[in-house]
PDB file of C-alpha atoms and ligand atoms in Angstrom:
ATOM      1  CA  MET A   1      44.268 141.948  78.341  1.00  0.00           C
ATOM      2  CA  HIS A   2      45.050 145.678  79.209  1.00  0.00           C
ATOM      3  CA  ALA A   3      48.603 146.165  80.342  1.00  0.00           C
ATOM      4  CA  ARG A   4      47.539 147.294  83.912  1.00  0.00           C
ATOM      5  CA  HIS A   5      45.173 144.356  84.073  1.00  0.00           C
ATOM      6  CA  ALA A   6      47.989 142.394  82.972  1.00  0.00           C
ATOM      7  CA  VAL A   7      50.410 143.456  85.958  1.00  0.00           C
ATOM      8  CA  PHE A   8      47.702 143.209  88.282  1.00  0.00           C
ATOM      9  CA  ALA A   9      47.112 139.476  87.617  1.00  0.00           C
ATOM     10  CA  CYS A  10      51.005 138.821  87.742  1.00  0.00           C
ATOM     11  CA  ALA A  11      51.265 140.353  91.490  1.00  0.00           C
ATOM     12  CA  LEU A  12      47.940 138.200  92.694  1.00  0.00           C
ATOM     13  CA  LEU A  13      49.117 135.019  91.157  1.00  0.00           C
ATOM     14  CA  ALA A  14      52.554 135.121  90.783  1.00  0.00           C
ATOM     15  CA  LEU A  15      52.366 133.570  87.179  1.00  0.00           C
ATOM     16  CA  PRO A  16      55.752 132.189  86.316  1.00  0.00           C
ATOM     17  CA  ALA A  17      55.190 133.816  82.736  1.00  0.00           C
ATOM     18  CA  CYS A  18      55.672 137.005  84.301  1.00  0.00           C
ATOM     19  CA  SER A  19      58.516 136.727  86.403  1.00  0.00           C
ATOM     20  CA  THR A  20      61.342 138.510  85.425  1.00  0.00           C
ATOM     21  CA  ALA A  21      63.913 136.343  87.206  1.00  0.00           C
ATOM     22  CA  PRO A  22      66.263 133.860  84.807  1.00  0.00           C
ATOM     23  CA  ARG A  23      64.377 130.817  84.238  1.00  0.00           C
ATOM     24  CA  ARG A  24      66.422 127.740  85.241  1.00  0.00           C
ATOM     25  CA  THR A  25      65.725 125.316  82.622  1.00  0.00           C
ATOM     26  CA  ALA A  26      69.057 125.075  81.414  1.00  0.00           C
ATOM     27  CA  PRO A  27      70.267 121.201  82.093  1.00  0.00           C
ATOM     28  CA  ALA A  28      73.266 120.280  84.432  1.00  0.00           C
ATOM     29  CA  PRO A  29      76.625 120.219  82.702  1.00  0.00           C
ATOM     30  CA  ALA A  30      77.462 117.101  81.734  1.00  0.00           C
ATOM     31  CA  SER A  31      80.646 116.849  84.103  1.00  0.00           C
ATOM     32  CA  ALA A  32      78.122 117.078  87.094  1.00  0.00           C
ATOM     33  CA  PRO A  33      75.733 114.288  86.315  1.00  0.00           C
ATOM     34  CA  ALA A  34      72.880 114.384  88.800  1.00  0.00           C
ATOM     35  CA  ARG A  35      73.919 111.310  91.646  1.00  0.00           C
ATOM     36  CA  ASP A  36      71.775 108.630  91.299  1.00  0.00           C
ATOM     37  CA  ASP A  37      70.758 107.589  94.783  1.00  0.00           C
ATOM     38  CA  SER A  38      67.917 105.046  93.898  1.00  0.00           C
ATOM     39  CA  LEU A  39      70.037 102.051  95.921  1.00  0.00           C
ATOM     40  CA  TYR A  40      70.362 104.611  99.013  1.00  0.00           C
ATOM     41  CA  ARG A  41      66.676 105.504  98.974  1.00  0.00           C
ATOM     42  CA  ALA A  42      65.856 101.872  98.412  1.00  0.00           C
ATOM     43  CA  LEU A  43      67.505 100.651 101.108  1.00  0.00           C
ATOM     44  CA  GLY A  44      65.754 103.296 103.336  1.00  0.00           C
ATOM     45  CA  ALA A  45      68.395 105.703 103.615  1.00  0.00           C
ATOM     46  CA  GLN A  46      70.822 106.215 106.531  1.00  0.00           C
ATOM     47  CA  ALA A  47      68.651 104.435 108.904  1.00  0.00           C
ATOM     48  CA  GLY A  48      68.429 101.317 106.715  1.00  0.00           C
ATOM     49  CA  ILE A  49      72.296 101.266 106.003  1.00  0.00           C
ATOM     50  CA  GLU A  50      72.568 101.079 109.431  1.00  0.00           C
ATOM     51  CA  LYS A  51      70.729  98.070 109.510  1.00  0.00           C
ATOM     52  CA  VAL A  52      72.456  96.735 106.666  1.00  0.00           C
ATOM     53  CA  VAL A  53      75.746  96.999 108.182  1.00  0.00           C
ATOM     54  CA  ASP A  54      74.841  96.058 111.394  1.00  0.00           C
ATOM     55  CA  ALA A  55      73.375  93.035 110.047  1.00  0.00           C
ATOM     56  CA  ALA A  56      76.744  92.311 108.393  1.00  0.00           C
ATOM     57  CA  LEU A  57      78.777  93.285 111.514  1.00  0.00           C
ATOM     58  CA  GLY A  58      77.050  90.440 113.507  1.00  0.00           C
ATOM     59  CA  GLU A  59      77.270  87.658 110.916  1.00  0.00           C
ATOM     60  CA  ILE A  60      80.830  88.381 110.366  1.00  0.00           C
ATOM     61  CA  HIS A  61      80.990  88.283 114.667  1.00  0.00           C
ATOM     62  CA  ASN A  62      79.284  84.901 114.460  1.00  0.00           C
ATOM     63  CA  ASP A  63      81.860  83.747 111.664  1.00  0.00           C
ATOM     64  CA  PRO A  64      84.641  81.748 113.389  1.00  0.00           C
ATOM     65  CA  HIS A  65      86.427  81.987 109.787  1.00  0.00           C
ATOM     66  CA  ILE A  66      86.280  85.456 109.391  1.00  0.00           C
ATOM     67  CA  ASN A  67      85.947  87.063 112.968  1.00  0.00           C
ATOM     68  CA  LEU A  68      89.590  86.029 113.510  1.00  0.00           C
ATOM     69  CA  PHE A  69      90.699  88.818 110.916  1.00  0.00           C
ATOM     70  CA  PHE A  70      88.812  91.371 113.482  1.00  0.00           C
ATOM     71  CA  ALA A  71      90.517  90.436 116.642  1.00  0.00           C
ATOM     72  CA  ASN A  72      92.603  93.460 116.674  1.00  0.00           C
ATOM     73  CA  THR A  73      90.085  95.838 115.110  1.00  0.00           C
ATOM     74  CA  ASP A  74      88.398  98.849 116.401  1.00  0.00           C
ATOM     75  CA  MET A  75      84.884  97.993 115.660  1.00  0.00           C
ATOM     76  CA  PRO A  76      83.069 101.234 116.477  1.00  0.00           C
ATOM     77  CA  ASP A  77      85.424 102.581 113.579  1.00  0.00           C
ATOM     78  CA  LEU A  78      84.674  99.900 111.248  1.00  0.00           C
ATOM     79  CA  ARG A  79      81.255 100.211 111.939  1.00  0.00           C
ATOM     80  CA  ARG A  80      81.245 104.410 111.380  1.00  0.00           C
ATOM     81  CA  LEU A  81      83.586 103.691 107.925  1.00  0.00           C
ATOM     82  CA  LEU A  82      81.362 100.814 106.292  1.00  0.00           C
ATOM     83  CA  ILE A  83      78.149 103.008 107.079  1.00  0.00           C
ATOM     84  CA  GLU A  84      80.147 106.174 105.458  1.00  0.00           C
ATOM     85  CA  GLN A  85      81.361 103.295 102.377  1.00  0.00           C
ATOM     86  CA  PHE A  86      77.618 101.923 101.950  1.00  0.00           C
ATOM     87  CA  CYS A  87      76.001 105.330 101.698  1.00  0.00           C
ATOM     88  CA  ALA A  88      78.601 106.731  99.455  1.00  0.00           C
ATOM     89  CA  ALA A  89      78.566 103.858  97.283  1.00  0.00           C
ATOM     90  CA  THR A  90      75.121 103.997  96.919  1.00  0.00           C
ATOM     91  CA  GLY A  91      74.591 107.329  95.799  1.00  0.00           C
ATOM     92  CA  GLY A  92      73.769 108.714  99.148  1.00  0.00           C
ATOM     93  CA  PRO A  93      75.129 112.132 100.372  1.00  0.00           C
ATOM     94  CA  CYS A  94      77.934 110.817 102.504  1.00  0.00           C
ATOM     95  CA  GLU A  95      81.739 110.547 101.958  1.00  0.00           C
ATOM     96  CA  TYR A  96      83.946 107.635 102.378  1.00  0.00           C
ATOM     97  CA  THR A  97      86.914 108.874 104.952  1.00  0.00           C
ATOM     98  CA  GLY A  98      88.602 105.624 105.465  1.00  0.00           C
ATOM     99  CA  ARG A  99      91.241 104.011 103.691  1.00  0.00           C
ATOM    100  CA  SER A 100      91.805 102.825 100.174  1.00  0.00           C
ATOM    101  CA  MET A 101      90.383  98.767 100.071  1.00  0.00           C
ATOM    102  CA  GLU A 102      94.579  97.947  99.622  1.00  0.00           C
ATOM    103  CA  GLU A 103      95.693  99.858 102.598  1.00  0.00           C
ATOM    104  CA  ALA A 104      92.421  98.476 105.007  1.00  0.00           C
ATOM    105  CA  HIS A 105      93.469  95.051 103.851  1.00  0.00           C
ATOM    106  CA  GLY A 106      97.449  95.032 103.724  1.00  0.00           C
ATOM    107  CA  GLY A 107      99.349  92.378 105.542  1.00  0.00           C
ATOM    108  CA  LEU A 108      95.937  90.268 105.872  1.00  0.00           C
ATOM    109  CA  ASN A 109      96.866  87.879 102.802  1.00  0.00           C
ATOM    110  CA  LEU A 110      93.282  87.544 102.435  1.00  0.00           C
ATOM    111  CA  THR A 111      92.403  84.609  99.696  1.00  0.00           C
ATOM    112  CA  ASP A 112      89.479  84.222  97.493  1.00  0.00           C
ATOM    113  CA  ASP A 113      88.199  81.434  99.830  1.00  0.00           C
ATOM    114  CA  ASP A 114      88.025  84.350 102.627  1.00  0.00           C
ATOM    115  CA  PHE A 115      86.544  86.935 100.539  1.00  0.00           C
ATOM    116  CA  ASP A 116      83.570  84.148  98.809  1.00  0.00           C
ATOM    117  CA  ARG A 117      82.681  83.213 102.735  1.00  0.00           C
ATOM    118  CA  PHE A 118      82.715  87.023 103.836  1.00  0.00           C
ATOM    119  CA  VAL A 119      80.126  87.727 100.628  1.00  0.00           C
ATOM    120  CA  GLY A 120      78.246  84.950 102.072  1.00  0.00           C
ATOM    121  CA  ASP A 121      78.405  86.422 105.565  1.00  0.00           C
ATOM    122  CA  LEU A 122      77.267  89.109 103.613  1.00  0.00           C
ATOM    123  CA  VAL A 123      74.333  87.618 101.356  1.00  0.00           C
ATOM    124  CA  ARG A 124      72.972  86.454 104.874  1.00  0.00           C
ATOM    125  CA  ALA A 125      72.951  89.982 106.552  1.00  0.00           C
ATOM    126  CA  PHE A 126      71.379  91.176 103.526  1.00  0.00           C
ATOM    127  CA  ASP A 127      68.659  88.414 103.900  1.00  0.00           C
ATOM    128  CA  LYS A 128      68.149  88.834 107.682  1.00  0.00           C
ATOM    129  CA  ALA A 129      67.852  92.739 106.648  1.00  0.00           C
ATOM    130  CA  ALA A 130      65.074  91.911 104.877  1.00  0.00           C
ATOM    131  CA  VAL A 131      66.814  93.545 101.742  1.00  0.00           C
ATOM    132  CA  PRO A 132      65.125  92.247  98.498  1.00  0.00           C
ATOM    133  CA  LYS A 133      67.281  90.420  96.297  1.00  0.00           C
ATOM    134  CA  ASP A 134      67.352  92.619  93.324  1.00  0.00           C
ATOM    135  CA  GLN A 135      68.968  95.184  95.904  1.00  0.00           C
ATOM    136  CA  GLN A 136      71.261  92.899  97.077  1.00  0.00           C
ATOM    137  CA  GLN A 137      72.342  92.124  93.893  1.00  0.00           C
ATOM    138  CA  ARG A 138      73.127  96.131  93.159  1.00  0.00           C
ATOM    139  CA  LEU A 139      75.061  95.954  96.139  1.00  0.00           C
ATOM    140  CA  LEU A 140      76.939  92.792  95.368  1.00  0.00           C
ATOM    141  CA  ALA A 141      77.593  94.383  91.849  1.00  0.00           C
ATOM    142  CA  LEU A 142      78.983  97.538  93.749  1.00  0.00           C
ATOM    143  CA  PHE A 143      81.253  95.599  96.482  1.00  0.00           C
ATOM    144  CA  GLY A 144      82.431  92.332  93.894  1.00  0.00           C
ATOM    145  CA  PRO A 145      84.568  94.491  91.610  1.00  0.00           C
ATOM    146  CA  MET A 146      86.499  95.300  95.367  1.00  0.00           C
ATOM    147  CA  ARG A 147      88.057  91.904  95.114  1.00  0.00           C
ATOM    148  CA  PRO A 148      91.290  92.340  93.340  1.00  0.00           C
ATOM    149  CA  GLN A 149      92.308  95.269  95.827  1.00  0.00           C
ATOM    150  CA  ILE A 150      91.333  93.158  98.768  1.00  0.00           C
ATOM    151  CA  VAL A 151      92.544  89.756  97.814  1.00  0.00           C
ATOM    152  CA  GLY A 152      96.280  89.091  98.248  1.00  0.00           C
ATOM    153  CA  GLN A 153      97.070  92.595  99.799  1.00  0.00           C
TER     154      GLN A 153
HETATM  155  C1  HEM B   1      83.740  93.824  99.107  1.00  0.00           C
HETATM  156  C2  HEM B   1      84.596  93.166 100.348  1.00  0.00           C
HETATM  157  C3  HEM B   1      84.927  94.311 101.267  1.00  0.00           C
HETATM  158  C4  HEM B   1      84.528  95.648 102.007  1.00  0.00           C
HETATM  159  C5  HEM B   1      83.470  96.587 101.053  1.00  0.00           C
HETATM  160  C6  HEM B   1      85.535  95.963 103.152  1.00  0.00           C
HETATM  161  C7  HEM B   1      85.432  97.389 103.475  1.00  0.00           C
HETATM  162  C8  HEM B   1      86.263  97.591 104.209  1.00  0.00           C
HETATM  163  C9  HEM B   1      86.345  98.695 105.290  1.00  0.00           C
HETATM  164  C10 HEM B   1      85.649 100.164 104.881  1.00  0.00           C
HETATM  165  C11 HEM B   1      87.384  99.168 106.134  1.00  0.00           C
HETATM  166  C12 HEM B   1      87.836  99.939 106.956  1.00  0.00           C
HETATM  167  C13 HEM B   1      88.944 100.914 106.158  1.00  0.00           C
HETATM  168  C14 HEM B   1      89.704 101.871 107.170  1.00  0.00           C
HETATM  169  O1  HEM B   1      89.969 101.288 108.562  1.00  0.00           O
HETATM  170  O2  HEM B   1      90.208 102.594 107.073  1.00  0.00           O
HETATM  171  C15 HEM B   1      87.978  97.643 106.197  1.00  0.00           C
HETATM  172  C16 HEM B   1      88.662  96.731 107.499  1.00  0.00           C
HETATM  173  C17 HEM B   1      89.013  95.799 107.141  1.00  0.00           C
HETATM  174  N1  HEM B   1      88.512  94.801 106.552  1.00  0.00           N
HETATM  175 FE1  HEM B   1      87.075  94.545 104.898  1.00  0.00          FE
HETATM  176  N2  HEM B   1      86.387  94.972 103.394  1.00  0.00           N
HETATM  177  C18 HEM B   1      86.021  93.612 102.501  1.00  0.00           C
HETATM  178  C19 HEM B   1      86.252  92.628 102.496  1.00  0.00           C
HETATM  179  C20 HEM B   1      87.124  91.932 103.501  1.00  0.00           C
HETATM  180  C21 HEM B   1      87.346  90.715 103.753  1.00  0.00           C
HETATM  181  C22 HEM B   1      86.971  89.570 102.723  1.00  0.00           C
HETATM  182  C23 HEM B   1      87.647  90.601 104.934  1.00  0.00           C
HETATM  183  C24 HEM B   1      88.492  89.204 105.944  1.00  0.00           C
HETATM  184  C25 HEM B   1      88.003  88.236 105.704  1.00  0.00           C
HETATM  185  C26 HEM B   1      88.105  92.009 105.543  1.00  0.00           C
HETATM  186  C27 HEM B   1      88.817  92.262 106.468  1.00  0.00           C
HETATM  187  C28 HEM B   1      89.112  93.395 107.225  1.00  0.00           C
HETATM  188  C29 HEM B   1      89.820  93.779 108.550  1.00  0.00           C
HETATM  189  C30 HEM B   1      90.675  93.059 109.317  1.00  0.00           C
HETATM  190  C31 HEM B   1      89.600  95.252 108.566  1.00  0.00           C
HETATM  191  C32 HEM B   1      90.255  96.312 109.520  1.00  0.00           C
HETATM  192  C33 HEM B   1      91.572  96.360 109.192  1.00  0.00           C
HETATM  193  C34 HEM B   1      91.914  97.240 110.641  1.00  0.00           C
HETATM  194  O3  HEM B   1      91.779  96.625 111.637  1.00  0.00           O
HETATM  195  O4  HEM B   1      92.625  97.570 110.520  1.00  0.00           O
HETATM  196  N3  HEM B   1      87.425  92.552 104.639  1.00  0.00           N
HETATM  197  N4  HEM B   1      87.115  96.861 105.426  1.00  0.00           N
END
C-alpha cells in the first residue's frame, strides 16, 4: 500500500496495527491474579447474595436451638456483615469489614453440634433460595473450614 493510502486507512478504520499506543498484551503479574468471581456471578451477584443471606437469617430466626444465640445481636448489622462476607468470599467486589470469626464468636462457647445445626439451617436456606446444589457445595467449601475459628471460642 502506498504510504499516503496507509495513513488514510489508519485514520478511517482505526486499525489496531496502525496504533502507536503501547499494546496491553502483557499478562497480569503473578502477585495479582485475576479474581475468580464465578461463584458470585452464578449466585446472581449482589441481589442474589442478599437473597441467600436473607433466607439464611430466616432459617436462623425460625430455629429455636440457634436463634437463642442471637438474642442480643444487632440483626441489621449482622445482615450487612454477612452480605459483605458472602460477597467477598465468593469473589465479589466487596470488602468484609466485620470482626474475625474468633472474635465474633468469642464467649459463645459454640459446640460442633451447634455448628452442624447452623450448617443445616444454611442448606435449608440455600434450597429455599433455589441455589443449585453444586453452588451450595462451593459455598459450604468456603465456610466449612471456618469451623475451628468458630467452635469452642
Ligand atoms: C461458617 C459458619 C459461620 C459464619 C460464616 C458466621 C459468620 C458470622 C459473621 C460475619 C458475624 C458478624 C461478625 C461481627 O459482628 O463483626 C457473626 C456473628 C455471630 N455469629 Fe456467626 N457465623 C458462623 C457460624 C455461627 C454459628 C454456628 C453460630 C451459633 C450457633 C453463630 C452465631 C453468631 C452470633 C450469635 C453472632 C453475633 C455476635 C454478636 O452479636 O456480637 N455463628 N457470624
